[in-house]
Amino acid sequence: MKDVAVIEDPAAAEASLDPIRVRLLAELAEPNSATMLAAKVGLPRQKVNYHLKTLERHGLVELVEERRKGNVNERVMRATAASFVISPAALASVAPDPSRAPDRLSARWLLALAAQLVRDVGTLITGASQARKKLATFAVDAQVRFASAADRAAFAEELSAAVAALVSKYHDESAEGGREHRLILAVHPAVPRTVSPQSDEEA
């Protein structure tokens, strides 16, 4: 099972968004049969089977084993990934395009860049998986608390200058066999984490 799978096919995306199938995918983080799932989600086994066949047809679940139980063959299924991300490629005709209105201070442009990042990395992951190769990537995730808007603006300017210097230092247009890489940096207000029903003190 993969940690994360990217859904690029529109039909697969549509199939995955059904609330019942979302629940089934969550339950199938561990192998389960239609009978076991039916008891967990409170649906008839035949209906669960229908949803499982749809998910299997789109590559979202896979057969782990088939075993005899009484007079029937019981199929044990598992999700193909622990979590899924729907790529903007699934909505190609209406996917955000960062080139339409580039504005480094626009939240919507940042969202368009993020969508492009999901689409591009999803495509690369799919290609690397098919070729059975590793994908070389690098990411930094940090949190900074600014004392003022002026400090935030100063940080942005220093960050821009530092990145420009690094790009100028390492970019080699004429390097034979070189490979272009995309660099995206973003600064946005942190979204408060959802507080769990049971606090650390209660645990």
Short mmCIF file of C-alpha atoms in Angstrom, two decimals:
data_model
loop_
_atom_site.label_atom_id
_atom_site.label_comp_id
_atom_site.label_asym_id
_atom_site.label_seq_id
_atom_site.Cartn_x
_atom_site.Cartn_y
_atom_site.Cartn_z
CA MET A 1 0.00 0.00 0.00
CA LYS A 2 1.27 3.46 -0.90
CA ASP A 3 1.28 6.29 1.63
CA VAL A 4 -0.37 8.70 -0.83
CA ALA A 5 -1.87 8.15 -4.28
CA VAL A 6 -2.76 10.89 -6.75
CA ILE A 7 -6.06 10.55 -8.61
CA GLU A 8 -5.72 12.01 -12.11
CA ASP A 9 -8.57 10.29 -13.93
CA PRO A 10 -11.89 12.25 -13.82
CA ALA A 11 -13.98 9.06 -13.51
CA ALA A 12 -11.83 7.83 -10.62
CA ALA A 13 -12.13 11.21 -8.93
CA GLU A 14 -15.92 11.09 -9.27
CA ALA A 15 -16.01 7.55 -7.88
CA SER A 16 -13.86 8.47 -4.88
CA LEU A 17 -16.02 11.43 -3.83
CA ASP A 18 -19.13 9.40 -3.07
CA PRO A 19 -19.58 9.62 0.75
CA ILE A 20 -20.12 5.89 1.14
CA ARG A 21 -17.00 5.10 -0.89
CA VAL A 22 -14.97 7.60 1.13
CA ARG A 23 -16.00 5.70 4.26
CA LEU A 24 -15.13 2.37 2.64
CA LEU A 25 -11.71 3.64 1.58
CA ALA A 26 -11.04 4.74 5.15
CA GLU A 27 -12.08 1.33 6.50
CA LEU A 28 -9.93 -0.40 3.89
CA ALA A 29 -6.70 0.96 5.32
CA GLU A 30 -6.73 -2.58 6.70
CA PRO A 31 -7.90 -5.58 4.63
CA ASN A 32 -11.63 -6.23 4.93
CA SER A 33 -14.28 -8.29 3.18
CA ALA A 34 -17.65 -6.99 2.00
CA THR A 35 -19.32 -8.86 4.87
CA MET A 36 -17.06 -7.25 7.47
CA LEU A 37 -17.48 -3.82 5.90
CA ALA A 38 -21.25 -4.17 5.72
CA ALA A 39 -21.39 -4.64 9.50
CA LYS A 40 -19.14 -1.62 10.06
CA VAL A 41 -20.93 0.84 7.78
CA GLY A 42 -24.47 -0.45 8.30
CA LEU A 43 -25.24 -1.34 4.68
CA PRO A 44 -26.32 -4.56 2.95
CA ARG A 45 -23.42 -6.69 1.74
CA GLN A 46 -24.68 -6.50 -1.85
CA LYS A 47 -24.54 -2.70 -1.79
CA VAL A 48 -21.05 -2.73 -0.28
CA ASN A 49 -19.98 -5.16 -3.03
CA TYR A 50 -21.30 -2.77 -5.68
CA HIS A 51 -19.23 0.10 -4.27
CA LEU A 52 -16.16 -2.09 -3.90
CA LYS A 53 -16.35 -3.17 -7.54
CA THR A 54 -16.57 0.48 -8.61
CA LEU A 55 -13.54 1.40 -6.49
CA GLU A 56 -11.62 -1.63 -7.79
CA ARG A 57 -12.42 -0.73 -11.40
CA HIS A 58 -10.76 2.65 -10.87
CA GLY A 59 -7.72 1.24 -9.09
CA LEU A 60 -8.61 2.64 -5.66
CA VAL A 61 -8.87 -0.75 -3.94
CA GLU A 62 -7.17 -4.07 -4.68
CA LEU A 63 -7.70 -7.73 -3.97
CA VAL A 64 -5.55 -9.04 -1.12
CA GLU A 65 -6.84 -12.60 -0.99
CA GLU A 66 -9.79 -14.76 -1.93
CA ARG A 67 -10.95 -17.36 0.55
CA ARG A 68 -13.72 -19.91 0.78
CA LYS A 69 -16.36 -19.20 3.41
CA GLY A 70 -19.26 -21.63 3.42
CA ASN A 71 -20.66 -21.85 -0.10
CA VAL A 72 -19.16 -18.58 -1.34
CA ASN A 73 -15.77 -17.18 -2.19
CA GLU A 74 -15.04 -14.19 0.03
CA ARG A 75 -12.87 -11.46 -1.47
CA VAL A 76 -10.68 -9.53 0.97
CA MET A 77 -9.93 -6.03 -0.30
CA ARG A 78 -7.59 -3.21 0.71
CA ALA A 79 -7.23 0.42 -0.38
CA THR A 80 -4.32 0.94 -2.75
CA ALA A 81 -3.14 3.90 -0.64
CA ALA A 82 -3.50 5.17 2.91
CA SER A 83 -4.66 8.53 1.57
CA PHE A 84 -5.61 10.07 -1.76
CA VAL A 85 -5.18 13.46 -3.42
CA ILE A 86 -7.26 14.52 -6.40
CA SER A 87 -5.07 16.22 -8.97
CA PRO A 88 -6.30 19.32 -10.84
CA ALA A 89 -5.56 17.19 -13.92
CA ALA A 90 -8.89 15.49 -13.20
CA LEU A 91 -10.54 18.85 -13.96
CA ALA A 92 -8.22 19.80 -16.79
CA SER A 93 -10.55 22.21 -18.58
CA VAL A 94 -11.19 24.26 -15.45
CA ALA A 95 -7.94 23.71 -13.56
CA PRO A 96 -6.24 26.87 -12.21
CA ASP A 97 -3.57 28.34 -14.47
CA PRO A 98 -0.91 30.40 -12.63
CA SER A 99 0.16 32.06 -15.88
CA ARG A 100 -3.17 33.87 -16.25
CA ALA A 101 -2.61 36.50 -13.57
CA PRO A 102 0.80 36.18 -11.88
CA ASP A 103 0.76 38.23 -8.69
CA ARG A 104 3.03 37.17 -5.86
CA LEU A 105 0.82 38.94 -3.31
CA SER A 106 -2.39 37.25 -4.46
CA ALA A 107 -3.79 34.38 -2.38
CA ARG A 108 -5.63 33.09 -5.46
CA TRP A 109 -2.41 33.00 -7.46
CA LEU A 110 -0.80 31.09 -4.59
CA LEU A 111 -3.68 28.61 -4.77
CA ALA A 112 -3.16 28.25 -8.53
CA LEU A 113 0.53 27.55 -7.92
CA ALA A 114 -0.35 24.97 -5.27
CA ALA A 115 -2.74 23.29 -7.71
CA GLN A 116 0.01 23.21 -10.34
CA LEU A 117 2.35 21.68 -7.76
CA VAL A 118 -0.14 18.89 -6.99
CA ARG A 119 -0.71 18.26 -10.71
CA ASP A 120 2.99 18.21 -11.64
CA VAL A 121 4.19 16.12 -8.69
CA GLY A 122 1.26 13.76 -9.18
CA THR A 123 2.28 13.24 -12.80
CA LEU A 124 5.90 12.69 -11.76
CA ILE A 125 4.90 10.17 -9.07
CA THR A 126 2.80 8.23 -11.58
CA GLY A 127 5.65 8.16 -14.08
CA ALA A 128 8.25 7.18 -11.48
CA SER A 129 6.02 4.37 -10.19
CA GLN A 130 5.49 2.98 -13.67
CA ALA A 131 9.23 3.14 -14.36
CA ARG A 132 10.00 1.71 -10.90
CA LYS A 133 12.32 4.62 -10.18
CA LYS A 134 12.70 6.97 -7.25
CA LEU A 135 11.62 10.59 -7.61
CA ALA A 136 14.12 13.19 -6.39
CA THR A 137 12.31 15.99 -4.57
CA PHE A 138 12.97 18.29 -1.63
CA ALA A 139 10.60 20.23 0.60
CA VAL A 140 10.82 22.53 3.60
CA ASP A 141 7.94 23.14 6.00
CA ALA A 142 8.46 25.78 8.68
CA GLN A 143 6.42 28.14 10.82
CA VAL A 144 7.43 31.70 11.69
CA ARG A 145 5.64 34.20 13.93
CA PHE A 146 6.03 37.80 12.76
CA ALA A 147 5.83 40.63 15.25
CA SER A 148 4.35 42.98 12.65
CA ALA A 149 3.28 43.35 9.04
CA ALA A 150 6.49 45.30 8.45
CA ASP A 151 8.56 42.36 9.66
CA ARG A 152 6.60 40.05 7.37
CA ALA A 153 7.27 42.31 4.38
CA ALA A 154 10.97 42.54 5.27
CA PHE A 155 11.14 38.74 5.55
CA ALA A 156 9.57 38.37 2.13
CA GLU A 157 12.09 40.76 0.57
CA GLU A 158 15.06 39.01 2.18
CA LEU A 159 13.71 35.61 1.17
CA SER A 160 13.25 36.78 -2.43
CA ALA A 161 16.78 38.14 -2.55
CA ALA A 162 18.25 34.95 -1.06
CA VAL A 163 16.38 32.74 -3.52
CA ALA A 164 17.35 34.94 -6.47
CA ALA A 165 21.00 34.69 -5.43
CA LEU A 166 20.84 30.91 -5.13
CA VAL A 167 19.09 30.52 -8.48
CA SER A 168 21.68 32.76 -10.13
CA LYS A 169 24.50 30.73 -8.55
CA TYR A 170 23.28 27.27 -9.51
CA HIS A 171 21.26 27.77 -12.70
CA ASP A 172 23.26 26.62 -15.72
CA GLU A 173 21.42 27.11 -18.98
CA SER A 174 24.10 25.36 -21.02
CA ALA A 175 24.74 22.34 -18.76
CA GLU A 176 24.79 19.22 -20.93
CA GLY A 177 22.50 16.61 -19.43
CA GLY A 178 21.15 19.10 -16.92
CA ARG A 179 17.54 18.88 -15.81
CA GLU A 180 15.26 21.77 -15.00
CA HIS A 181 13.61 21.86 -11.59
CA ARG A 182 10.73 24.01 -10.36
CA LEU A 183 11.04 25.95 -7.13
CA ILE A 184 7.93 27.26 -5.37
CA LEU A 185 8.02 29.18 -2.10
CA ALA A 186 4.95 30.32 -0.22
CA VAL A 187 4.20 32.29 2.92
CA HIS A 188 0.63 32.32 4.24
CA PRO A 189 -1.09 32.64 7.61
CA ALA A 190 -1.12 29.36 9.53
CA VAL A 191 -4.49 27.63 9.81
CA PRO A 192 -5.25 26.68 13.44
CA ARG A 193 -5.18 22.94 13.97
CA THR A 194 -8.46 21.31 14.93
CA VAL A 195 -8.54 20.62 18.64
CA SER A 196 -9.19 16.94 19.31
CA PRO A 197 -12.14 16.05 21.56
CA GLN A 198 -9.67 14.66 24.13
CA SER A 199 -7.03 17.17 25.19
CA ASP A 200 -3.47 16.21 26.12
CA GLU A 201 -4.33 16.72 29.78
CA GLU A 202 -7.19 14.25 29.55
CA ALA A 203 -5.18 11.63 27.68
#
